[in-house]
Structures are given as structure tokens and as C-alpha cells.
Amino acid sequence: MSDRKEFRDLTEPAKAHEAIASLDLEPEPETVPLEDARGRILAERVDADLDVPGFDRASMDGYAVRAGDTFGADEADPATLELVGAVHAGSEPDVAVGDGECAEISTGAVMPDGADAVVMVEKTDEAADGRDAIEIRTSVAPGDHVMPAGADIAAGQRALGPGTELTPREIGLLSALGAGEVEVRGKPTVGIVSTGDELVRPGEELNSDAGQIYDVNSYTIAAGVEEAGGEAELYPHAGDDMAAMEEALTTAAAECDLVLSSGSTSASAVDVVYQVIEDRGELLLHGVSVKPGKPMLVGRLEDSAYVGLPGYPVSALTIFRTFVAPAIRRAAGVPEPRTATVEGTLAAEERYSEGRTRLMPVGLVENEAGETLVYPVDKGSGATTSLVEADGVVEVDADTEYLAEGEQVRVTLFSPNVRTPALLAFGEDDPAFSRLLDGLGSSRFLPVGSREGLRRLRDGLPDAAVVAGPVRREVEAVELGAWEREWGLIVPADNPDGVDGFGTLVDGDLRFVNLDTATGLRASADAELERLAAARDADAADLQAAIDGYEFTLKAHESPARRVLAGKADAGLGLRATAEKLGLGFVPVDTQTVRVRANPARVEKPGVEELKAALAGIDELLAELPGFSAAE
């Protein structure tokens, strides 16, 4: 395909908003039963065609009277009125009140003819002489303790206006007006088509060896559509073939107000979506000057609106939230959500020089003074956890190349309900600590490795750090707890290659998978090779170079073991607990201490105190993990 699209002239974000706003997404109104109307948006005004209440009614238990008969009455000189009957709620009165008369009445009952006020029962007594009469010990004015017809809403009044969200309060009013059904704004139907030959729907079998990945975007974008007030329709994903793409997109366009595709929007030879839009509709823009999310399409596809989202989940979600969700809300008549923002201090410097507006995912933590610190949580557009681990977004102007540590920034929260986690910890990926976190309240842990955890702790960002293995730098910290874990080499079950330690890896022709240099397990492995080198009177670097794959590293503590399990490696660095969990063999090398260290300025923070209390009872948890034990 020679006619390739390039991102030469990226559209500014404001122009992208305008392009999407020019699309017609608004569906026709629909009539729904009242019981299905909660949360919908009223399409037209509703006027009352009857009084609510439809009659004058008593607002308390007592006696219906003519107010004039009570004038001058008080405790010392009550007025005595003849009792002519009683009126109960839900019954039509069969009495009338004349001069010098009263009628017993219940709360909510219809006022009998002739009565214009109610005297509360507490201000009355039965006549002492045994007559059917009531002594009134207070004066009332006309209308006292009476709700007149139409007091709630009168016939002919405007009850609700178009655009009103129907909450339980509005449903109650419509019920009072006798409305069995109501006309509401239609929900724009949004067809979602994920593109790419590599996609597999969750729940189906995945072949990672063939480069397959689960379809993340269809479900996350569908949830966003529903949240914005639309109705999501998921279509089978389309491969990168032109004909298949055209069929999927045009089918969705024929049935939906808006089509959202994800993937196949970049300027590579296999990306053909833009050609479908140009052939069957109109392409309004291709590419927006924002990060993440540069590859974005906006246009019309036959009679439907169309937006093409990037393929990476973080990019797709960010573009959807920023540009598409507001358009769906407008079409559905849903008001913009309350935008919650917080001001905070940037915890670390950020450099950026791509000349595009940046939407930077960030997390929040409170320091010892209760001030908000802001830290970037950005693993790249391909990492779905970036948004899960973040609390909001900082918008960085395209002309800004540098944000200094300590600079004030404004964070737009993902939801007004976002709360700063009670505990923020960084450090070593460890199964015992992971289980410990399950019992804590609002906590967040980022497994960045021991070395990086210590660095962040030194810089004062987290409340605590989890550190394992040899430590090259000490930082000021308060130890909250510690335990031991057995580490070594994970091999296939029954250890077919006879691995008995790192010496076997150095001398043999075996494929090894290591862990990242930031982890405590890697630090222990490096130290073990240094000991082996000393015993052999050799250079440790030479021994590392002799091990096939020593520099091929992964981040999570189970990852090397899973490579061994899949037959892609002969040995991997890991824990005994991992080997037994996965049914693999284990060659023990040593034990290492895992320590939880607190920021000394935050030991009295409630989240840290909760962590300390949990660590005091960790022995029971350690007993469930092979190779784990209490620290000596």
C-alpha cells in the first residue's frame, strides 16, 4: 500500500473538540414506563394537569373547625364545640361543619365542608359534662394545619423542565401527577469495534506465542460509554484486512449513532481504517497533538458519526475520556460530571519535550503535614495499570518542557469520589507483603524494586518502602517489621538438567531468566556470583557473561518461573514459594531478609500505624508460604 497517511499536521486539541462537536450523535426521544425512568433525562417539560394534593387535607390529627369559632379561646377560657362526626384518611367526608361545630380528623384526611382549620388534638379535651362536645383550648386562624389543594403543585404549573435528570425525587413527583410513562432523551447507541489480528476476547483461549493479546479496549470503552449516558454495543473485532474492516465498521454504522474503533489508526502500511472512512464517509481529522493519543481519527461513516481511538489502552481511555465522553453526554442530555480538582506539589521533576499537550497520569499522597504530593504514574501507553494506579491527570501545555520538583500543579481527578490512599508504599515485589495489603484499608503499593523503593523513600515520597536483599545505600527510616524468604533457582519439575547452583549455569549450556537490577532478588544473585567468582579466583562480570540470559531481566518475582513453566528457559531466579505454587523444581541458594521501612516523618500517619499493626501479626500469614519465616 503506497498511499500511506502520515501525522505531519497534527490537530490542536481545541480543534479536535470542535470536530467531534460537529458530529450529530443525538438520537430520537423515547417513551419509557415510569419504573424504568430513573437516571434518564427528561426530553420535554411536564406540566401538572391536576392539583397535588387534589383536596384540602389535614396536616395533623385533631379537630376540623371553623377558625372563627376558636377566636379568644385559651387554656383558661376554652371554646366548646359540638362534635358532629369523624373523618379518616382515604375516606370521603360524610359530615359538614357548621357554626359551633367540629369534626374529629386524621392526618391526611379530606377537610369536611365548612371547616377551614384544624386544632391539634393536644390542645383539646372532651367536654366535662359528658356531652358530645370538644373543649378547644387555643385559637387558630383559617388555614392553620391544613394543606390546601395544589399546595404541592397546582394544576397548570410547570412541574419539571426538559433536561432534568430523573432521580427518586422527580420520580416521586411524576408518580404524584399520575404519570405512568414519560418521554426521555434517547441514549446514543455507540458501536465499539476493536481492530487488529492479534486480539482475542476475554474468556477465550489465548496464544501468546502467536503474539495474541486480550481485547482490553472493547470492555473499558463500553464501560465509559455507559457511564457517559450512552448505550454500548460490542461488535466482533476486525482483523487488519481491508474487507473485514470495512464490513465491521459499516455494519456498526448502520445500527449505531456513533462508531468507535480502537487500533489501526497509526500511519503504518497495515492500518487501513482511515481508508474505509474516506471511501464510505468523510475524514475530518487524522492525528491530534496530545500525548497519549496522537493517532486519532474523527469523521463520518455513512449516516453515523465516527471516532477512531488509539490501540494502546491508556491512550484509548485518555482520548475517550477527554474528547468522546463529553460528546456522548451532550447527545444524551447528561450533565457534565462534577469536576474535582486538587492542588498539589510535584514530588519529582518531569522533563518533556515532544511539543504536544500531555495528559500525565499522576498519583496522590499526603505528607506528614497533610499536604498533597503529586507523583507521575506513567508506564507508557501500552500499560493498562497506569490509569488504575493513578488518581487523576495533570495537563501539561505543549510548550512546557520541564516541571520542577516542588512546583504546584493542578490535578483533575478521575472522579469526585477519588480519595488519597491512606498508605502509599514502594519497593520489592513480595508475596507476603502482597497478602498483607489485602487486610489493609485504602492502600497502594507500586512494585518498583528494592533499590527504587529506597530511592523514593530517601526523597520523601512514599509512606513506606519494602526492601529485600543486600542494600548498597542506607536511608533514614523506621523499621516496622521483617521476615525471611528462601530464594534460589527455579527449574522444571524433577530438575532434568541437574542444576545444583549458579556454577551449573556458568559451566553448562542452559538458558537462564533473571530479574531486574532494581530488585532485591537480583542483588542477592549478583552477590552470589561475586562469592562464586572469589572461590574460583575469577571475575564476577566474566561469570555473568558466561550465563546465557543473565542480562535478560523481568520485573515481577513470578515472571522467570513462568518462563520456565512455559519451556522457554531452563532456569530462572525466584522464590521457593513460587516454585511450589507452580509445581516446579527448586534449587535453594540462600535466604534473604525482607524489611518494611517507614518514612520517619510519617510514622504517626494512620495508614502507617495500620500497617505496623498488621505486621505485628504477620507470622500466621508467613506460615502459609513455603520458604517464608519470621526474621531472626
XYZ file of C-alpha atoms in Angstrom:
632
model
C 0.000 0.000 0.000
C 1.817 3.085 -1.169
C -0.704 5.758 -0.200
C 0.216 5.987 3.469
C -1.124 8.557 5.918
C 1.427 10.418 7.960
C 0.971 12.569 11.059
C 2.505 15.669 9.522
C -0.065 18.232 10.610
C -1.428 17.269 13.988
C -4.673 18.969 15.009
C -4.680 21.059 18.160
C -6.871 19.664 20.991
C -9.385 22.538 20.717
C -9.935 21.786 17.022
C -10.432 18.099 17.818
C -13.158 19.039 20.302
C -14.800 21.171 17.605
C -14.646 18.353 15.054
C -16.344 15.904 17.408
C -18.917 18.514 18.436
C -19.851 18.932 14.763
C -20.956 15.291 14.572
C -24.644 14.510 15.058
C -24.939 11.871 17.761
C -28.311 12.802 19.225
C -30.951 10.050 18.977
C -34.719 10.492 18.918
C -36.551 10.769 22.272
C -38.242 7.662 23.601
C -41.122 6.959 25.945
C -40.397 4.682 28.896
C -42.534 3.358 31.772
C -42.102 5.307 34.985
C -40.494 2.322 36.692
C -37.708 2.385 34.076
C -37.165 6.141 34.114
C -34.685 6.509 36.976
C -31.469 8.087 35.746
C -32.924 9.086 32.388
C -33.072 12.666 31.123
C -36.460 14.310 30.569
C -36.998 15.169 26.903
C -39.828 17.677 27.291
C -41.397 19.732 30.044
C -44.052 18.153 32.222
C -46.968 20.321 33.372
C -49.314 19.341 36.165
C -52.800 18.579 34.919
C -54.189 18.157 38.429
C -53.645 19.666 41.855
C -51.279 17.858 44.203
C -52.788 17.283 46.652
C -56.119 17.243 44.892
C -58.036 18.255 48.023
C -57.653 20.311 51.183
C -56.232 17.933 53.762
C -55.412 17.944 57.449
C -51.719 18.048 58.247
C -52.129 16.579 61.753
C -54.527 14.669 63.964
C -57.093 16.842 65.699
C -60.437 18.512 65.038
C -61.617 20.281 61.905
C -63.227 23.609 62.901
C -64.343 26.951 61.654
C -61.460 29.158 62.757
C -63.832 31.951 63.801
C -65.366 29.689 66.466
C -61.992 29.494 68.249
C -61.144 33.192 68.417
C -60.394 34.167 72.004
C -60.159 30.590 73.240
C -57.285 29.749 75.579
C -56.417 27.480 78.490
C -58.390 29.499 80.965
C -61.416 30.058 78.757
C -61.831 27.245 76.193
C -64.395 27.281 73.412
C -66.807 24.355 73.445
C -67.840 22.987 70.036
C -70.352 20.275 69.264
C -68.774 17.112 67.828
C -70.659 16.125 64.675
C -68.602 13.139 63.464
C -65.202 11.965 62.269
C -63.242 11.981 59.010
C -60.484 9.411 58.319
C -57.709 9.412 55.729
C -58.749 7.773 52.481
C -62.474 8.281 53.104
C -64.835 10.817 51.659
C -66.253 13.018 54.446
C -69.888 12.296 55.301
C -70.216 15.267 57.646
C -70.157 19.057 57.330
C -69.024 21.522 59.961
C -71.359 24.350 60.777
C -71.212 27.241 63.270
C -70.231 26.000 66.715
C -69.373 22.528 65.431
C -66.245 20.421 64.901
C -65.309 17.047 63.460
C -62.597 14.659 64.530
C -59.986 14.351 61.708
C -56.901 12.223 60.931
C -53.673 13.368 59.337
C -54.086 13.355 55.549
C -57.878 13.239 55.652
C -60.069 15.422 53.424
C -61.252 18.583 55.144
C -65.066 18.428 55.553
C -67.234 21.152 54.087
C -67.468 24.210 56.285
C -64.143 23.663 58.116
C -61.157 25.885 57.382
C -58.643 24.960 60.118
C -57.503 22.087 62.299
C -56.884 22.252 66.044
C -54.231 19.754 67.136
C -55.571 17.098 69.489
C -53.104 18.144 72.211
C -54.978 21.448 72.573
C -58.398 19.819 73.140
C -60.381 17.968 75.807
C -63.658 16.139 75.782
C -66.418 18.161 77.416
C -66.585 17.541 81.156
C -70.394 17.275 81.294
C -70.446 14.157 79.108
C -71.914 15.841 76.063
C -70.712 15.066 72.523
C -68.616 18.224 72.589
C -64.957 19.222 72.493
C -63.277 21.973 74.523
C -60.853 23.942 72.347
C -58.020 25.476 74.430
C -56.354 27.571 71.721
C -57.203 29.927 68.901
C -56.451 29.072 65.264
C -56.547 31.104 62.085
C -58.043 29.996 58.781
C -55.683 27.556 57.081
C -53.825 26.503 60.231
C -52.698 22.856 59.977
C -54.342 22.492 56.589
C -52.574 21.715 53.308
C -54.785 23.223 50.627
C -55.357 21.600 47.268
C -52.463 22.378 44.931
C -50.108 23.331 47.773
C -47.516 20.859 46.495
C -48.094 21.686 42.844
C -51.155 23.218 41.243
C -52.824 22.188 38.010
C -51.320 24.124 35.101
C -47.960 24.686 36.801
C -44.665 23.624 35.218
C -43.652 20.544 37.168
C -40.351 19.563 35.529
C -38.315 21.033 32.699
C -36.578 19.309 29.796
C -33.084 18.158 30.623
C -33.992 17.186 34.188
C -32.305 14.027 35.419
C -34.952 11.752 36.879
C -33.798 10.862 40.371
C -36.055 9.324 43.052
C -37.327 12.818 43.905
C -38.529 13.511 40.361
C -39.954 10.005 40.073
C -41.967 10.766 43.201
C -43.387 13.946 41.697
C -44.276 12.215 38.435
C -45.965 9.496 40.456
C -47.978 12.131 42.317
C -49.081 13.532 38.962
C -50.212 10.075 37.887
C -47.711 9.749 35.030
C -47.435 6.088 34.070
C -44.828 6.799 31.415
C -42.588 9.680 30.470
C -40.718 10.908 27.400
C -36.945 10.934 27.885
C -33.883 11.723 25.850
C -32.729 8.756 23.824
C -29.406 7.183 24.686
C -26.950 7.444 21.803
C -26.074 3.964 20.635
C -22.326 3.543 20.363
C -20.903 0.667 18.357
C -17.473 -0.470 19.539
C -15.124 -2.247 17.147
C -11.627 -3.184 18.256
C -9.286 -3.828 15.366
C -6.215 -5.974 14.962
C -5.464 -9.577 14.046
C -3.820 -10.104 17.439
C -6.958 -9.567 19.552
C -8.776 -12.276 21.499
C -11.918 -11.697 23.579
C -11.514 -12.258 27.341
C -12.660 -15.735 28.264
C -11.341 -17.280 25.065
C -8.072 -19.198 24.788
C -5.001 -17.036 24.286
C -1.930 -17.996 22.244
C 0.822 -15.720 23.459
C 3.361 -17.441 21.249
C 1.449 -16.085 18.255
C 1.505 -12.575 19.686
C -2.143 -12.646 20.753
C -3.408 -10.311 23.462
C -6.748 -9.934 25.142
C -9.094 -7.245 23.864
C -8.928 -4.635 26.634
C -10.394 -1.659 24.825
C -13.816 -3.072 23.895
C -14.805 -3.550 27.511
C -13.171 -0.498 29.034
C -14.570 1.817 26.359
C -18.013 0.188 26.654
C -17.990 0.897 30.389
C -17.036 4.505 29.649
C -19.880 4.820 27.132
C -22.437 3.573 29.668
C -21.036 5.882 32.335
C -21.399 8.850 29.958
C -25.047 8.060 29.275
C -24.743 6.091 26.057
C -25.699 2.538 25.194
C -22.733 0.416 24.184
C -22.928 -2.283 21.516
C -19.900 -4.553 21.181
C -19.136 -5.923 17.737
C -16.747 -8.738 16.842
C -13.233 -7.399 16.474
C -11.996 -6.806 12.960
C -8.712 -8.002 11.554
C -6.358 -5.751 9.639
C -7.761 -6.899 6.291
C -9.403 -4.056 4.357
C -12.570 -6.006 3.507
C -13.065 -7.304 7.052
C -12.504 -3.834 8.465
C -14.987 -2.274 6.082
C -17.647 -4.855 6.850
C -17.271 -4.481 10.631
C -17.347 -0.690 10.587
C -20.201 -0.290 8.121
C -22.307 -2.848 9.973
C -21.844 -0.869 13.188
C -22.551 2.418 11.373
C -25.858 1.090 10.029
C -27.045 0.267 13.550
C -25.499 2.948 15.760
C -25.369 6.729 16.218
C -21.611 6.645 16.795
C -18.945 4.122 15.873
C -15.811 3.903 17.985
C -12.920 1.819 16.765
C -9.640 1.311 18.563
C -6.334 0.448 16.969
C -5.288 0.665 13.324
C -5.168 4.460 13.415
C -1.430 4.972 13.097
C 0.354 5.654 9.831
C 1.678 2.176 9.107
C 1.150 0.138 5.973
C -1.287 -2.283 7.593
C -3.526 0.373 9.135
C -6.449 0.819 6.825
C -9.262 2.316 8.907
C -8.739 5.790 7.534
C -9.205 4.411 4.011
C -12.570 2.900 4.970
C -13.700 6.255 6.382
C -12.570 8.161 3.286
C -14.215 5.634 0.952
C -17.530 5.320 2.806
C -17.786 8.687 4.546
C -15.730 11.743 5.396
C -12.490 12.045 7.342
C -12.406 15.298 9.345
C -9.063 14.870 11.074
C -6.258 12.347 11.441
C -3.982 12.913 14.407
C -4.239 15.225 17.416
C -1.416 16.999 19.190
C -1.791 15.302 22.550
C 0.074 12.620 24.485
C -1.006 9.931 24.978
C -3.269 9.595 21.993
C -1.724 11.175 18.898
C -3.245 8.662 16.435
C -6.906 9.663 16.478
C -9.478 9.830 13.681
C -12.692 11.860 13.537
C -15.186 11.670 10.716
C -18.496 10.428 9.408
C -19.166 6.895 8.273
C -22.246 6.760 6.052
C -25.059 8.076 8.323
C -23.160 7.610 11.576
C -20.557 9.629 13.426
C -17.128 8.019 13.757
C -14.141 8.381 16.074
C -11.050 6.209 15.819
C -9.212 5.718 19.120
C -5.586 4.637 19.509
C -4.918 0.972 20.181
C -2.941 1.222 23.415
C -5.385 1.050 26.347
C -4.099 4.099 28.222
C -4.152 6.175 25.040
C -7.618 4.917 24.096
C -9.068 5.592 27.545
C -7.470 9.017 27.778
C -8.700 10.130 24.357
C -12.169 8.736 25.077
C -12.408 10.488 28.438
C -11.078 13.787 27.076
C -12.804 14.084 23.709
C -15.555 11.499 23.213
C -17.290 11.162 26.590
C -18.322 14.871 26.636
C -19.932 14.457 23.188
C -21.883 11.391 24.338
C -23.071 13.257 27.423
C -24.267 16.158 25.283
C -26.149 13.818 22.941
C -27.770 12.019 25.882
C -28.541 15.266 27.685
C -26.480 14.109 30.646
C -24.927 16.995 32.590
C -21.184 17.218 32.826
C -19.996 15.433 35.963
C -18.731 17.448 38.857
C -15.113 18.122 38.063
C -12.972 17.619 41.109
C -9.520 19.154 41.114
C -6.836 19.326 43.760
C -3.722 21.395 44.021
C -0.538 19.596 44.928
C 3.229 19.762 44.952
C 5.112 17.783 42.335
C 7.239 15.214 44.160
C 9.825 14.776 41.400
C 10.949 16.723 38.356
C 9.471 15.852 34.978
C 11.088 16.590 31.622
C 9.079 16.564 28.420
C 9.913 17.991 25.014
C 7.628 16.442 22.388
C 5.728 19.627 21.600
C 2.311 18.089 22.296
C -0.167 18.644 25.070
C 0.498 15.946 27.639
C -2.146 14.312 29.805
C 0.056 12.894 32.553
C -1.447 10.263 34.885
C -0.476 11.011 38.485
C -0.994 9.607 41.954
C -1.521 11.451 45.201
C -0.166 11.029 48.708
C -0.360 13.208 51.810
C 2.821 14.080 53.651
C 3.223 14.441 57.415
C 1.743 17.948 57.308
C -1.345 16.813 55.422
C -0.156 18.484 52.220
C -0.772 16.765 48.885
C 2.204 15.440 46.951
C 1.786 14.536 43.275
C 3.870 11.866 41.554
C 3.775 10.617 37.930
C 2.346 7.133 37.328
C 3.159 6.571 33.693
C 4.373 3.210 32.439
C 3.710 4.105 28.838
C 0.647 3.900 26.648
C 0.763 0.119 26.467
C 0.407 -0.386 30.225
C -3.192 -0.643 31.418
C -2.128 -0.258 35.057
C -1.071 3.366 34.567
C -4.638 4.605 34.954
C -5.552 2.059 37.626
C -2.678 3.180 39.829
C -3.313 6.881 39.189
C -5.787 9.253 40.834
C -6.029 11.850 38.103
C -4.324 13.726 35.305
C -2.104 16.779 35.110
C -2.422 18.576 31.791
C 0.962 19.827 30.660
C 0.975 22.502 27.974
C 2.718 21.664 24.718
C 5.234 24.493 25.286
C 6.249 23.218 28.745
C 9.469 21.234 28.656
C 10.242 20.998 32.372
C 8.285 20.700 35.602
C 10.418 21.254 38.684
C 10.239 19.245 41.881
C 8.166 21.256 44.350
C 6.198 23.016 41.609
C 2.489 23.498 42.230
C 0.280 21.575 39.793
C -3.454 21.115 39.377
C -4.741 17.551 39.226
C -8.048 16.768 37.553
C -9.283 13.719 39.428
C -10.776 10.781 37.561
C -13.825 11.079 39.814
C -15.022 13.428 42.555
C -15.036 10.313 44.745
C -11.270 9.799 44.457
C -9.598 9.827 47.843
C -5.881 9.927 48.556
C -4.805 6.426 49.689
C -4.230 6.066 53.406
C -0.927 4.291 52.702
C 1.493 4.607 49.788
C 4.364 2.139 49.586
C 7.027 1.353 47.012
C 9.567 -1.431 46.744
C 10.125 -5.153 46.414
C 7.516 -7.402 44.843
C 6.891 -9.910 47.630
C 4.037 -12.424 48.087
C 3.895 -11.989 51.868
C 3.570 -8.222 51.658
C 1.046 -8.564 48.856
C -1.170 -10.708 51.093
C -0.665 -8.327 53.983
C -2.040 -5.460 51.889
C -5.291 -7.377 51.365
C -6.150 -6.790 55.016
C -5.454 -3.069 54.978
C -7.893 -0.344 54.047
C -7.113 2.230 51.402
C -3.564 1.351 50.373
C -1.490 1.500 47.219
C 1.730 -0.375 46.521
C 3.936 0.095 43.466
C 6.372 -2.828 42.960
C 9.327 -0.868 41.623
C 12.022 -2.981 43.302
C 14.053 -2.547 46.449
C 16.587 -0.124 45.011
C 13.966 2.208 43.573
C 11.845 1.902 46.716
C 14.762 3.088 48.821
C 15.454 5.952 46.439
C 11.844 7.109 46.627
C 11.925 6.773 50.424
C 15.101 8.863 50.539
C 13.311 11.538 48.501
C 10.416 11.549 50.955
C 7.643 10.383 48.602
C 6.145 7.137 49.993
C 4.954 6.362 53.500
C 6.921 3.113 53.465
C 9.288 1.012 51.372
C 9.676 -2.766 51.097
C 13.344 -3.717 50.816
C 14.938 -7.145 50.317
C 18.457 -8.468 49.904
C 21.772 -6.598 50.022
C 21.412 -2.822 50.277
C 24.091 -0.558 48.832
C 22.723 2.656 50.288
C 21.158 3.257 53.670
C 18.469 5.855 54.125
C 16.932 7.233 57.268
C 13.906 5.091 58.056
C 11.973 3.399 60.842
C 11.744 -0.371 60.561
C 8.184 -1.627 61.021
C 8.713 -5.349 60.508
C 10.788 -8.003 58.762
C 10.732 -11.643 57.645
C 12.917 -14.171 55.824
C 12.319 -15.756 52.430
C 14.214 -18.576 50.706
C 15.452 -17.826 47.211
C 17.269 -19.772 44.568
C 16.944 -21.208 41.083
C 13.615 -22.376 39.735
C 13.879 -25.278 37.309
C 11.474 -27.693 35.609
C 9.939 -30.361 37.817
C 12.447 -33.128 38.676
C 15.332 -30.818 37.636
C 16.169 -32.673 34.380
C 19.399 -30.726 33.810
C 20.763 -31.451 37.293
C 21.122 -27.792 38.214
C 22.723 -27.502 41.664
C 23.546 -23.793 41.751
C 24.932 -20.902 39.747
C 28.040 -22.934 38.971
C 25.956 -25.229 36.792
C 24.657 -22.210 34.856
C 28.165 -20.834 34.385
C 29.574 -24.145 33.170
C 26.595 -25.526 31.278
C 24.695 -24.619 28.150
C 21.450 -23.609 29.854
C 19.071 -20.732 29.262
C 18.529 -18.525 32.339
C 15.974 -15.788 33.056
C 16.904 -13.123 35.578
C 15.133 -10.326 37.434
C 15.532 -6.570 37.092
C 18.570 -4.962 38.702
C 16.270 -2.883 40.937
C 15.015 -5.998 42.746
C 16.418 -7.465 45.932
C 16.462 -10.941 44.409
C 18.766 -9.736 41.632
C 21.033 -8.067 44.194
C 21.312 -11.380 46.031
C 22.021 -13.212 42.781
C 24.785 -10.738 41.891
C 26.281 -11.165 45.372
C 26.204 -14.959 44.995
C 28.089 -14.722 41.696
C 30.670 -12.495 43.367
C 31.192 -15.184 46.017
C 31.471 -17.847 43.325
C 33.957 -15.695 41.421
C 36.071 -15.252 44.554
C 36.062 -19.019 45.144
C 37.161 -19.604 41.553
C 39.592 -16.702 41.527
C 37.649 -15.282 38.592
C 35.957 -12.036 37.663
C 32.228 -11.815 38.548
C 31.498 -9.996 35.288
C 33.009 -12.897 33.359
C 30.782 -15.371 35.214
C 27.714 -13.266 34.458
C 28.666 -13.152 30.801
C 29.043 -16.930 30.789
C 25.424 -17.462 31.842
C 23.150 -17.438 28.816
C 20.381 -14.917 29.543
C 21.765 -13.413 32.741
C 21.084 -9.922 31.413
C 17.596 -10.820 30.159
C 15.521 -9.439 33.005
C 11.893 -9.303 34.074
C 10.285 -7.256 36.824
C 7.744 -9.398 38.712
C 9.027 -12.085 41.062
C 6.990 -14.878 39.398
C 7.870 -13.987 35.817
C 11.109 -16.035 35.453
C 9.346 -19.072 36.903
C 6.546 -18.756 34.378
C 9.134 -18.694 31.568
C 10.488 -21.973 32.917
C 6.967 -23.389 33.184
C 6.319 -22.457 29.542
C 9.508 -24.245 28.442
C 11.192 -21.028 27.361
C 14.019 -21.247 29.916
C 15.964 -23.952 31.745
C 16.234 -21.982 34.989
C 15.065 -18.736 36.491
C 15.679 -16.650 39.564
C 12.914 -16.868 42.138
C 11.443 -17.996 45.454
C 10.667 -21.437 46.847
C 7.069 -20.299 47.365
C 6.748 -19.569 43.652
C 8.237 -22.901 42.600
C 5.820 -24.860 44.802
C 2.876 -22.764 43.703
C 3.573 -23.549 40.023
C 4.633 -27.175 40.519
C 8.252 -26.543 39.512
C 11.576 -27.683 40.902
C 13.637 -25.517 43.239
C 17.373 -25.338 43.913
C 17.899 -23.380 47.144
C 20.727 -20.873 47.275
C 20.163 -18.761 50.382
C 17.653 -16.759 52.385
C 17.212 -13.019 52.396
C 15.552 -10.624 54.782
C 12.598 -8.539 53.657
C 12.188 -5.341 55.639
C 9.344 -2.824 55.709
C 10.725 0.621 56.409
C 8.640 3.686 57.162
C 9.249 7.308 56.298
C 10.378 8.673 59.698
C 8.255 11.792 59.221
C 5.072 9.734 58.825
C 5.212 7.025 61.489
C 2.173 8.573 63.190
C 0.131 8.714 59.995
C -2.955 6.479 60.444
C -2.173 4.382 57.380
C 1.354 3.666 58.645
C 0.042 2.793 62.103
C -2.402 0.347 60.496
C 0.465 -1.215 58.529
C 2.551 -1.550 61.703
C -0.317 -3.281 63.495
C -0.766 -5.702 60.587
C 2.953 -6.521 60.559
C 2.784 -7.428 64.231
C 0.604 -10.397 63.294
C 2.385 -11.499 60.122
C 3.675 -14.839 61.499
C 0.376 -16.587 60.767
C 0.494 -15.353 57.176
C 4.140 -16.430 56.740
C 3.253 -19.972 57.812
C 1.111 -20.302 54.682
C 4.021 -19.531 52.327
C 6.706 -22.191 51.681
C 10.179 -20.887 52.384
C 8.975 -17.910 54.439
C 9.679 -17.483 58.134
C 9.890 -14.858 60.846
C 13.059 -12.782 60.906
C 15.638 -13.830 63.456
